[in-house]
Amino acid sequence: MTQSKHNVVIFLGPPGAGKGTQAERLAQDKGLVKISTGDILRDHVVRGTDLGQQVKPILDAGTLVPDEILIALIRDKLADMEHVRVIFDGFPRTTAQAQALDMLLEELGAPVSAVPLLEVPDEVLVGRIVERGRQAAARGEAVRSDDTEEVARRRQQVYREQTQPLIDYYSGRGHLYRVDGVGGLDEVYGRIQTGMK
Ligand code: ADP
């Protein structure tokens, strides 16, 4: 297996920045697997698994699920892969998770390729999340229980305290680039692609 077969992209940015949407498009264009830890956890909640029952109150509160749980989840996901061609959306979220991911990737011989950081001003973020909840409700779709204004604000605070330190972690390793996340979906996607070259 040659290293060029691997491709590891990590999307960083606050809740509501548009990571999931942009990561999905990039995954399709580049033939990568999107790993969204929020989606995985919500799926466990919907299915009512032991893990789902354990994490539901944490998701509802907008705080972080323990690192050990996330690290074990990601370890399992990567273990099945012949080539590590992935986009992480929502992981890592703490320094401990980033360090564990580095160790896992080193074992697999798959270094981090790029870390786009989607930047959106604070005052825009909570509005986007609450609007997303409203639109889902208007379409008759399930609304995320954490897409209320109060929990969205809590998630921003958790991001600032626990995830923002990763900006220094990855810029120190030379992988990080900043992307202006305000604008249309195509516009932002174009910026992500430009930064990746
Ligand atoms: P957002 O980025 O909009 O907050 P996510 O779908 O990424 O949404 O995450 C939803 C929730 O899932 C988080 O608030 C947290 O409780 C949990 N979660 C997701 N990823 C992680 C992670 N890497 N570490 C800890 N908790 C996580």
Short mmCIF file of N, CA and C in Angstrom, two decimals, residues 1-180:
data_model
loop_
_atom_site.label_atom_id
_atom_site.label_comp_id
_atom_site.label_asym_id
_atom_site.label_seq_id
_atom_site.Cartn_x
_atom_site.Cartn_y
_atom_site.Cartn_z
N MET A 1 0.84 -1.19 0.00
CA MET A 1 0.00 0.00 0.00
C MET A 1 0.88 1.26 0.00
N THR A 2 0.65 2.14 -0.95
CA THR A 2 1.46 3.35 -0.98
C THR A 2 0.73 4.47 -0.25
N GLN A 3 1.49 5.44 0.23
CA GLN A 3 0.89 6.52 1.00
C GLN A 3 -0.08 7.35 0.16
N SER A 4 0.16 7.46 -1.15
CA SER A 4 -0.68 8.31 -1.98
C SER A 4 -2.12 7.80 -2.06
N LYS A 5 -2.32 6.55 -1.67
CA LYS A 5 -3.68 6.02 -1.68
C LYS A 5 -4.50 6.60 -0.53
N HIS A 6 -3.80 7.13 0.47
CA HIS A 6 -4.49 7.69 1.62
C HIS A 6 -4.83 9.16 1.38
N ASN A 7 -5.90 9.59 2.00
CA ASN A 7 -6.24 11.01 1.98
C ASN A 7 -7.08 11.29 3.22
N VAL A 8 -6.57 12.13 4.07
CA VAL A 8 -7.26 12.42 5.33
C VAL A 8 -7.50 13.92 5.45
N VAL A 9 -8.76 14.31 5.40
CA VAL A 9 -9.13 15.73 5.51
C VAL A 9 -9.92 15.91 6.79
N ILE A 10 -9.58 16.94 7.54
CA ILE A 10 -10.30 17.24 8.80
C ILE A 10 -10.95 18.61 8.67
N PHE A 11 -12.26 18.65 8.79
CA PHE A 11 -12.95 19.95 8.76
C PHE A 11 -13.04 20.50 10.17
N LEU A 12 -12.53 21.70 10.35
CA LEU A 12 -12.65 22.38 11.65
C LEU A 12 -13.56 23.59 11.49
N GLY A 13 -14.20 23.97 12.58
CA GLY A 13 -15.03 25.17 12.55
C GLY A 13 -16.16 25.01 13.55
N PRO A 14 -16.75 26.14 13.94
CA PRO A 14 -17.78 26.11 14.98
C PRO A 14 -19.07 25.46 14.49
N PRO A 15 -19.95 25.06 15.44
CA PRO A 15 -21.27 24.55 15.07
C PRO A 15 -22.02 25.58 14.23
N GLY A 16 -22.58 25.13 13.13
CA GLY A 16 -23.33 26.04 12.27
C GLY A 16 -22.49 26.65 11.16
N ALA A 17 -21.21 26.28 11.08
CA ALA A 17 -20.33 26.87 10.06
C ALA A 17 -20.56 26.26 8.68
N GLY A 18 -21.23 25.11 8.64
CA GLY A 18 -21.48 24.48 7.33
C GLY A 18 -20.54 23.33 7.03
N LYS A 19 -19.88 22.80 8.04
CA LYS A 19 -18.91 21.71 7.83
C LYS A 19 -19.55 20.50 7.16
N GLY A 20 -20.71 20.09 7.69
CA GLY A 20 -21.35 18.86 7.20
C GLY A 20 -21.67 18.94 5.72
N THR A 21 -22.26 20.06 5.31
CA THR A 21 -22.67 20.25 3.91
C THR A 21 -21.46 20.26 2.99
N GLN A 22 -20.45 21.02 3.37
CA GLN A 22 -19.26 21.14 2.52
C GLN A 22 -18.47 19.82 2.50
N ALA A 23 -18.41 19.16 3.64
CA ALA A 23 -17.67 17.90 3.72
C ALA A 23 -18.34 16.84 2.84
N GLU A 24 -19.67 16.85 2.81
CA GLU A 24 -20.42 15.89 1.99
C GLU A 24 -20.06 16.07 0.51
N ARG A 25 -20.03 17.31 0.06
CA ARG A 25 -19.74 17.58 -1.35
C ARG A 25 -18.31 17.20 -1.70
N LEU A 26 -17.39 17.55 -0.83
CA LEU A 26 -15.98 17.22 -1.07
C LEU A 26 -15.78 15.70 -1.10
N ALA A 27 -16.50 15.01 -0.22
CA ALA A 27 -16.39 13.55 -0.16
C ALA A 27 -16.82 12.95 -1.50
N GLN A 28 -17.92 13.46 -2.03
CA GLN A 28 -18.42 12.93 -3.31
C GLN A 28 -17.45 13.23 -4.45
N ASP A 29 -16.94 14.45 -4.48
CA ASP A 29 -16.02 14.85 -5.57
C ASP A 29 -14.73 14.05 -5.53
N LYS A 30 -14.24 13.77 -4.34
CA LYS A 30 -12.91 13.15 -4.22
C LYS A 30 -12.97 11.66 -3.92
N GLY A 31 -14.16 11.11 -3.84
CA GLY A 31 -14.27 9.68 -3.54
C GLY A 31 -13.77 9.35 -2.14
N LEU A 32 -14.14 10.21 -1.19
CA LEU A 32 -13.73 9.98 0.20
C LEU A 32 -14.97 9.60 1.02
N VAL A 33 -14.74 8.96 2.15
CA VAL A 33 -15.84 8.61 3.05
C VAL A 33 -15.96 9.70 4.10
N LYS A 34 -17.15 10.27 4.22
CA LYS A 34 -17.34 11.29 5.25
C LYS A 34 -17.67 10.61 6.57
N ILE A 35 -16.92 10.94 7.59
CA ILE A 35 -17.21 10.41 8.92
C ILE A 35 -17.68 11.57 9.80
N SER A 36 -18.99 11.61 10.03
CA SER A 36 -19.56 12.67 10.86
C SER A 36 -19.92 12.07 12.21
N THR A 37 -19.18 12.46 13.25
CA THR A 37 -19.42 11.85 14.56
C THR A 37 -20.80 12.24 15.11
N GLY A 38 -21.25 13.46 14.79
CA GLY A 38 -22.59 13.86 15.23
C GLY A 38 -23.65 12.94 14.61
N ASP A 39 -23.53 12.67 13.31
CA ASP A 39 -24.50 11.77 12.64
C ASP A 39 -24.45 10.37 13.25
N ILE A 40 -23.25 9.88 13.52
CA ILE A 40 -23.11 8.52 14.07
C ILE A 40 -23.79 8.46 15.44
N LEU A 41 -23.54 9.48 16.27
CA LEU A 41 -24.13 9.48 17.61
C LEU A 41 -25.65 9.61 17.54
N ARG A 42 -26.13 10.51 16.66
CA ARG A 42 -27.60 10.68 16.54
C ARG A 42 -28.25 9.39 16.04
N ASP A 43 -27.56 8.66 15.17
CA ASP A 43 -28.09 7.39 14.68
C ASP A 43 -28.24 6.38 15.84
N HIS A 44 -27.25 6.38 16.73
CA HIS A 44 -27.36 5.50 17.91
C HIS A 44 -28.55 5.90 18.78
N VAL A 45 -28.77 7.22 18.91
CA VAL A 45 -29.91 7.68 19.72
C VAL A 45 -31.21 7.20 19.10
N VAL A 46 -31.35 7.38 17.78
CA VAL A 46 -32.58 6.97 17.09
C VAL A 46 -32.81 5.47 17.23
N ARG A 47 -31.74 4.70 17.12
CA ARG A 47 -31.87 3.23 17.21
C ARG A 47 -32.02 2.75 18.65
N GLY A 48 -31.77 3.65 19.61
CA GLY A 48 -31.93 3.29 21.01
C GLY A 48 -30.90 2.28 21.50
N THR A 49 -29.71 2.31 20.92
CA THR A 49 -28.65 1.40 21.39
C THR A 49 -28.20 1.82 22.79
N ASP A 50 -27.39 0.96 23.43
CA ASP A 50 -26.84 1.33 24.75
C ASP A 50 -26.09 2.65 24.67
N LEU A 51 -25.26 2.75 23.60
CA LEU A 51 -24.50 3.99 23.43
C LEU A 51 -25.45 5.17 23.23
N GLY A 52 -26.47 4.97 22.42
CA GLY A 52 -27.45 6.03 22.17
C GLY A 52 -28.10 6.52 23.46
N GLN A 53 -28.46 5.57 24.33
CA GLN A 53 -29.10 5.96 25.59
C GLN A 53 -28.13 6.70 26.50
N GLN A 54 -26.88 6.30 26.40
CA GLN A 54 -25.85 6.94 27.23
C GLN A 54 -25.58 8.39 26.77
N VAL A 55 -25.56 8.60 25.44
CA VAL A 55 -25.14 9.93 24.95
C VAL A 55 -26.30 10.91 24.76
N LYS A 56 -27.54 10.42 24.74
CA LYS A 56 -28.67 11.33 24.46
C LYS A 56 -28.68 12.57 25.34
N PRO A 57 -28.58 12.41 26.68
CA PRO A 57 -28.62 13.63 27.51
C PRO A 57 -27.46 14.58 27.22
N ILE A 58 -26.34 14.03 26.79
CA ILE A 58 -25.17 14.88 26.50
C ILE A 58 -25.44 15.69 25.22
N LEU A 59 -25.95 15.03 24.19
CA LEU A 59 -26.28 15.74 22.96
C LEU A 59 -27.33 16.82 23.22
N ASP A 60 -28.33 16.45 24.02
CA ASP A 60 -29.40 17.41 24.31
C ASP A 60 -28.88 18.64 25.06
N ALA A 61 -27.85 18.44 25.86
CA ALA A 61 -27.29 19.55 26.63
C ALA A 61 -26.29 20.37 25.80
N GLY A 62 -25.81 19.80 24.70
CA GLY A 62 -24.85 20.52 23.85
C GLY A 62 -23.42 20.45 24.36
N THR A 63 -23.15 19.52 25.27
CA THR A 63 -21.77 19.36 25.75
C THR A 63 -21.13 18.16 25.03
N LEU A 64 -19.90 17.81 25.39
CA LEU A 64 -19.18 16.79 24.62
C LEU A 64 -19.29 15.40 25.23
N VAL A 65 -19.41 14.45 24.37
CA VAL A 65 -19.39 13.03 24.73
C VAL A 65 -17.94 12.69 25.13
N PRO A 66 -17.73 11.81 26.12
CA PRO A 66 -16.36 11.53 26.58
C PRO A 66 -15.42 11.08 25.43
N ASP A 67 -14.19 11.55 25.54
CA ASP A 67 -13.18 11.25 24.51
C ASP A 67 -13.06 9.76 24.22
N GLU A 68 -13.04 8.92 25.28
CA GLU A 68 -12.83 7.48 25.07
C GLU A 68 -13.86 6.89 24.11
N ILE A 69 -15.10 7.37 24.23
CA ILE A 69 -16.18 6.84 23.38
C ILE A 69 -15.92 7.21 21.93
N LEU A 70 -15.55 8.46 21.69
CA LEU A 70 -15.30 8.92 20.33
C LEU A 70 -14.09 8.24 19.72
N ILE A 71 -13.06 8.09 20.53
CA ILE A 71 -11.82 7.50 20.02
C ILE A 71 -12.06 6.04 19.63
N ALA A 72 -12.84 5.33 20.45
CA ALA A 72 -13.15 3.92 20.13
C ALA A 72 -13.98 3.83 18.85
N LEU A 73 -14.93 4.77 18.69
CA LEU A 73 -15.76 4.79 17.48
C LEU A 73 -14.91 4.97 16.23
N ILE A 74 -13.99 5.92 16.30
CA ILE A 74 -13.16 6.23 15.13
C ILE A 74 -12.18 5.09 14.86
N ARG A 75 -11.65 4.50 15.92
CA ARG A 75 -10.75 3.37 15.75
C ARG A 75 -11.45 2.25 14.97
N ASP A 76 -12.69 1.95 15.35
CA ASP A 76 -13.48 0.92 14.65
C ASP A 76 -13.70 1.27 13.19
N LYS A 77 -14.06 2.51 12.93
CA LYS A 77 -14.33 2.95 11.55
C LYS A 77 -13.09 2.76 10.68
N LEU A 78 -11.94 3.18 11.18
CA LEU A 78 -10.73 3.15 10.37
C LEU A 78 -10.20 1.72 10.19
N ALA A 79 -10.50 0.88 11.18
CA ALA A 79 -9.96 -0.48 11.16
C ALA A 79 -10.45 -1.26 9.94
N ASP A 80 -11.65 -0.95 9.47
CA ASP A 80 -12.22 -1.68 8.33
C ASP A 80 -11.66 -1.24 6.98
N MET A 81 -10.89 -0.16 6.97
CA MET A 81 -10.55 0.45 5.68
C MET A 81 -9.23 -0.06 5.13
N GLU A 82 -9.24 -0.41 3.87
CA GLU A 82 -7.99 -0.82 3.23
C GLU A 82 -7.12 0.42 2.99
N HIS A 83 -7.75 1.45 2.39
CA HIS A 83 -7.08 2.74 2.23
C HIS A 83 -7.83 3.75 3.07
N VAL A 84 -7.08 4.59 3.77
CA VAL A 84 -7.74 5.57 4.62
C VAL A 84 -8.02 6.81 3.76
N ARG A 85 -9.22 6.89 3.24
CA ARG A 85 -9.64 8.02 2.39
C ARG A 85 -10.89 8.61 3.04
N VAL A 86 -10.66 9.54 3.94
CA VAL A 86 -11.77 10.00 4.78
C VAL A 86 -11.80 11.52 4.96
N ILE A 87 -12.99 12.01 5.24
CA ILE A 87 -13.16 13.39 5.68
C ILE A 87 -13.81 13.34 7.05
N PHE A 88 -13.17 13.93 8.02
CA PHE A 88 -13.74 13.99 9.36
C PHE A 88 -14.55 15.28 9.52
N ASP A 89 -15.79 15.10 9.96
CA ASP A 89 -16.69 16.24 10.23
C ASP A 89 -17.13 16.13 11.69
N GLY A 90 -16.57 16.97 12.54
CA GLY A 90 -16.97 16.94 13.95
C GLY A 90 -16.02 16.14 14.83
N PHE A 91 -14.93 15.71 14.27
CA PHE A 91 -13.89 14.99 15.01
C PHE A 91 -12.54 15.36 14.39
N PRO A 92 -11.51 15.60 15.16
CA PRO A 92 -11.48 15.66 16.61
C PRO A 92 -12.06 16.97 17.13
N ARG A 93 -12.47 16.96 18.38
CA ARG A 93 -13.06 18.14 19.00
C ARG A 93 -12.31 18.54 20.27
N THR A 94 -11.37 17.75 20.70
CA THR A 94 -10.55 18.09 21.87
C THR A 94 -9.10 17.72 21.53
N THR A 95 -8.18 18.28 22.31
CA THR A 95 -6.77 17.98 22.08
C THR A 95 -6.50 16.48 22.28
N ALA A 96 -7.15 15.88 23.27
CA ALA A 96 -6.95 14.43 23.51
C ALA A 96 -7.40 13.63 22.30
N GLN A 97 -8.51 14.03 21.68
CA GLN A 97 -8.97 13.32 20.47
C GLN A 97 -7.98 13.50 19.32
N ALA A 98 -7.44 14.71 19.18
CA ALA A 98 -6.49 14.97 18.09
C ALA A 98 -5.22 14.13 18.27
N GLN A 99 -4.77 14.03 19.51
CA GLN A 99 -3.56 13.23 19.77
C GLN A 99 -3.82 11.76 19.49
N ALA A 100 -4.99 11.29 19.91
CA ALA A 100 -5.33 9.88 19.66
C ALA A 100 -5.45 9.62 18.16
N LEU A 101 -6.03 10.57 17.43
CA LEU A 101 -6.16 10.41 15.98
C LEU A 101 -4.78 10.36 15.32
N ASP A 102 -3.88 11.23 15.77
CA ASP A 102 -2.52 11.21 15.22
C ASP A 102 -1.87 9.84 15.40
N MET A 103 -2.07 9.25 16.58
CA MET A 103 -1.48 7.94 16.83
C MET A 103 -2.08 6.86 15.94
N LEU A 104 -3.41 6.91 15.81
CA LEU A 104 -4.10 5.95 14.93
C LEU A 104 -3.61 6.08 13.49
N LEU A 105 -3.52 7.31 13.02
CA LEU A 105 -3.12 7.53 11.63
C LEU A 105 -1.67 7.11 11.40
N GLU A 106 -0.87 7.30 12.43
CA GLU A 106 0.53 6.90 12.30
C GLU A 106 0.63 5.38 12.17
N GLU A 107 -0.15 4.68 13.00
CA GLU A 107 -0.18 3.21 12.90
C GLU A 107 -0.58 2.76 11.51
N LEU A 108 -1.50 3.51 10.89
CA LEU A 108 -2.03 3.13 9.58
C LEU A 108 -1.18 3.69 8.43
N GLY A 109 -0.20 4.51 8.75
CA GLY A 109 0.65 5.11 7.71
C GLY A 109 -0.11 6.10 6.85
N ALA A 110 -1.09 6.76 7.44
CA ALA A 110 -1.95 7.68 6.68
C ALA A 110 -1.92 9.07 7.31
N PRO A 111 -1.02 9.94 6.85
CA PRO A 111 -0.91 11.26 7.47
C PRO A 111 -2.08 12.19 7.12
N VAL A 112 -2.30 13.20 7.95
CA VAL A 112 -3.33 14.21 7.67
C VAL A 112 -2.92 14.99 6.42
N SER A 113 -3.85 15.17 5.48
CA SER A 113 -3.53 15.89 4.24
C SER A 113 -3.88 17.37 4.34
N ALA A 114 -5.05 17.67 4.89
CA ALA A 114 -5.49 19.07 4.91
C ALA A 114 -6.49 19.28 6.03
N VAL A 115 -6.45 20.48 6.60
CA VAL A 115 -7.39 20.84 7.66
C VAL A 115 -8.03 22.19 7.32
N PRO A 116 -9.09 22.20 6.52
CA PRO A 116 -9.78 23.47 6.28
C PRO A 116 -10.52 23.92 7.54
N LEU A 117 -10.35 25.20 7.88
CA LEU A 117 -11.06 25.79 9.03
C LEU A 117 -12.11 26.75 8.47
N LEU A 118 -13.37 26.41 8.65
CA LEU A 118 -14.47 27.28 8.17
C LEU A 118 -14.73 28.36 9.21
N GLU A 119 -14.53 29.61 8.79
CA GLU A 119 -14.70 30.72 9.74
C GLU A 119 -15.99 31.49 9.45
N VAL A 120 -16.81 31.62 10.48
CA VAL A 120 -18.07 32.35 10.38
C VAL A 120 -18.22 33.15 11.68
N PRO A 121 -18.56 34.43 11.58
CA PRO A 121 -18.68 35.24 12.81
C PRO A 121 -19.73 34.67 13.77
N ASP A 122 -19.44 34.81 15.07
CA ASP A 122 -20.32 34.29 16.12
C ASP A 122 -21.78 34.68 15.93
N GLU A 123 -22.00 35.94 15.60
CA GLU A 123 -23.40 36.43 15.56
C GLU A 123 -24.20 35.77 14.44
N VAL A 124 -23.50 35.24 13.42
CA VAL A 124 -24.20 34.58 12.31
C VAL A 124 -24.56 33.12 12.68
N LEU A 125 -23.72 32.50 13.51
CA LEU A 125 -23.81 31.05 13.73
C LEU A 125 -25.11 30.61 14.39
N VAL A 126 -25.46 31.24 15.52
CA VAL A 126 -26.65 30.80 16.24
C VAL A 126 -27.89 31.03 15.38
N GLY A 127 -27.92 32.16 14.66
CA GLY A 127 -29.04 32.44 13.76
C GLY A 127 -29.20 31.35 12.71
N ARG A 128 -28.08 30.89 12.14
CA ARG A 128 -28.14 29.83 11.12
C ARG A 128 -28.72 28.55 11.69
N ILE A 129 -28.28 28.20 12.91
CA ILE A 129 -28.72 26.94 13.51
C ILE A 129 -30.21 26.98 13.82
N VAL A 130 -30.67 28.10 14.40
CA VAL A 130 -32.08 28.21 14.75
C VAL A 130 -32.93 28.19 13.47
N GLU A 131 -32.44 28.86 12.43
CA GLU A 131 -33.14 28.89 11.14
C GLU A 131 -33.21 27.48 10.54
N ARG A 132 -32.12 26.74 10.63
CA ARG A 132 -32.09 25.36 10.13
C ARG A 132 -33.18 24.52 10.82
N GLY A 133 -33.30 24.71 12.14
CA GLY A 133 -34.33 23.99 12.90
C GLY A 133 -35.72 24.37 12.43
N ARG A 134 -35.93 25.69 12.22
CA ARG A 134 -37.24 26.18 11.76
C ARG A 134 -37.61 25.60 10.40
N GLN A 135 -36.63 25.58 9.50
CA GLN A 135 -36.92 25.10 8.15
C GLN A 135 -37.21 23.61 8.14
N ALA A 136 -36.47 22.86 8.96
CA ALA A 136 -36.73 21.41 9.04
C ALA A 136 -38.15 21.19 9.56
N ALA A 137 -38.54 21.96 10.57
CA ALA A 137 -39.88 21.82 11.14
C ALA A 137 -40.94 22.15 10.08
N ALA A 138 -40.68 23.22 9.31
CA ALA A 138 -41.64 23.64 8.28
C ALA A 138 -41.80 22.57 7.20
N ARG A 139 -40.74 21.80 6.95
CA ARG A 139 -40.82 20.72 5.95
C ARG A 139 -41.38 19.43 6.56
N GLY A 140 -41.70 19.50 7.83
CA GLY A 140 -42.24 18.31 8.50
C GLY A 140 -41.16 17.30 8.85
N GLU A 141 -39.90 17.74 8.84
CA GLU A 141 -38.79 16.83 9.17
C GLU A 141 -38.47 16.88 10.66
N ALA A 142 -37.72 15.87 11.10
CA ALA A 142 -37.30 15.85 12.50
C ALA A 142 -36.35 17.02 12.75
N VAL A 143 -36.55 17.68 13.85
CA VAL A 143 -35.67 18.80 14.22
C VAL A 143 -34.67 18.29 15.26
N ARG A 144 -33.42 18.61 15.07
CA ARG A 144 -32.41 18.20 16.06
C ARG A 144 -32.75 18.82 17.40
N SER A 145 -32.71 18.00 18.44
CA SER A 145 -33.11 18.49 19.76
C SER A 145 -32.13 19.55 20.28
N ASP A 146 -30.93 19.61 19.67
CA ASP A 146 -29.95 20.61 20.14
C ASP A 146 -29.93 21.86 19.26
N ASP A 147 -30.87 21.97 18.32
CA ASP A 147 -30.91 23.16 17.46
C ASP A 147 -31.84 24.25 18.00
N THR A 148 -31.88 24.37 19.33
CA THR A 148 -32.62 25.50 19.92
C THR A 148 -31.60 26.59 20.23
N GLU A 149 -32.08 27.81 20.41
CA GLU A 149 -31.15 28.92 20.63
C GLU A 149 -30.27 28.69 21.86
N GLU A 150 -30.88 28.22 22.94
CA GLU A 150 -30.13 28.06 24.19
C GLU A 150 -29.02 27.01 24.03
N VAL A 151 -29.38 25.86 23.45
CA VAL A 151 -28.36 24.80 23.32
C VAL A 151 -27.33 25.20 22.25
N ALA A 152 -27.77 25.89 21.21
CA ALA A 152 -26.82 26.34 20.18
C ALA A 152 -25.77 27.26 20.80
N ARG A 153 -26.19 28.12 21.71
CA ARG A 153 -25.22 29.02 22.38
C ARG A 153 -24.25 28.22 23.25
N ARG A 154 -24.77 27.22 23.92
CA ARG A 154 -23.93 26.35 24.74
C ARG A 154 -22.89 25.66 23.85
N ARG A 155 -23.32 25.18 22.66
CA ARG A 155 -22.39 24.49 21.75
C ARG A 155 -21.29 25.43 21.27
N GLN A 156 -21.64 26.71 21.07
CA GLN A 156 -20.61 27.69 20.66
C GLN A 156 -19.58 27.85 21.79
N GLN A 157 -20.08 27.89 23.01
CA GLN A 157 -19.17 28.07 24.15
C GLN A 157 -18.25 26.85 24.30
N VAL A 158 -18.83 25.66 24.15
CA VAL A 158 -18.04 24.43 24.23
C VAL A 158 -16.98 24.44 23.12
N TYR A 159 -17.36 24.88 21.94
CA TYR A 159 -16.41 24.97 20.83
C TYR A 159 -15.24 25.90 21.19
N ARG A 160 -15.57 27.08 21.71
CA ARG A 160 -14.51 28.04 22.05
C ARG A 160 -13.56 27.47 23.09
N GLU A 161 -14.13 26.78 24.09
CA GLU A 161 -13.29 26.31 25.18
C GLU A 161 -12.49 25.05 24.82
N GLN A 162 -13.12 24.11 24.13
CA GLN A 162 -12.50 22.79 23.97
C GLN A 162 -11.97 22.51 22.58
N THR A 163 -12.56 23.12 21.55
CA THR A 163 -12.16 22.77 20.19
C THR A 163 -11.24 23.82 19.56
N GLN A 164 -11.43 25.09 19.93
CA GLN A 164 -10.58 26.12 19.34
C GLN A 164 -9.08 25.89 19.52
N PRO A 165 -8.65 25.30 20.63
CA PRO A 165 -7.21 25.03 20.76
C PRO A 165 -6.65 24.17 19.62
N LEU A 166 -7.53 23.44 18.93
CA LEU A 166 -7.05 22.60 17.82
C LEU A 166 -6.57 23.43 16.63
N ILE A 167 -6.98 24.69 16.58
CA ILE A 167 -6.53 25.56 15.49
C ILE A 167 -5.00 25.70 15.60
N ASP A 168 -4.52 25.93 16.81
CA ASP A 168 -3.07 26.03 17.00
C ASP A 168 -2.40 24.67 16.79
N TYR A 169 -3.06 23.64 17.25
CA TYR A 169 -2.51 22.28 17.14
C TYR A 169 -2.21 21.96 15.67
N TYR A 170 -3.19 22.22 14.80
CA TYR A 170 -3.00 21.86 13.39
C TYR A 170 -2.23 22.93 12.61
N SER A 171 -2.31 24.20 13.00
CA SER A 171 -1.49 25.16 12.27
C SER A 171 -0.03 24.94 12.58
N GLY A 172 0.26 24.48 13.78
CA GLY A 172 1.64 24.14 14.14
C GLY A 172 2.19 23.00 13.30
N ARG A 173 1.33 22.18 12.78
CA ARG A 173 1.76 21.05 11.95
C ARG A 173 1.69 21.37 10.46
N GLY A 174 1.26 22.59 10.16
CA GLY A 174 1.30 23.05 8.76
C GLY A 174 0.19 22.54 7.87
N HIS A 175 -0.88 22.01 8.47
CA HIS A 175 -1.96 21.46 7.65
C HIS A 175 -3.14 22.41 7.51
N LEU A 176 -3.23 23.39 8.41
CA LEU A 176 -4.46 24.17 8.51
C LEU A 176 -4.51 25.32 7.50
N TYR A 177 -5.67 25.53 6.90
CA TYR A 177 -5.88 26.76 6.14
C TYR A 177 -7.26 27.32 6.42
N ARG A 178 -7.35 28.65 6.39
CA ARG A 178 -8.58 29.33 6.79
C ARG A 178 -9.47 29.59 5.59
N VAL A 179 -10.75 29.34 5.76
CA VAL A 179 -11.72 29.53 4.68
C VAL A 179 -12.83 30.44 5.20
N ASP A 180 -13.13 31.50 4.45
CA ASP A 180 -14.24 32.36 4.81
C ASP A 180 -15.54 31.60 4.55
#
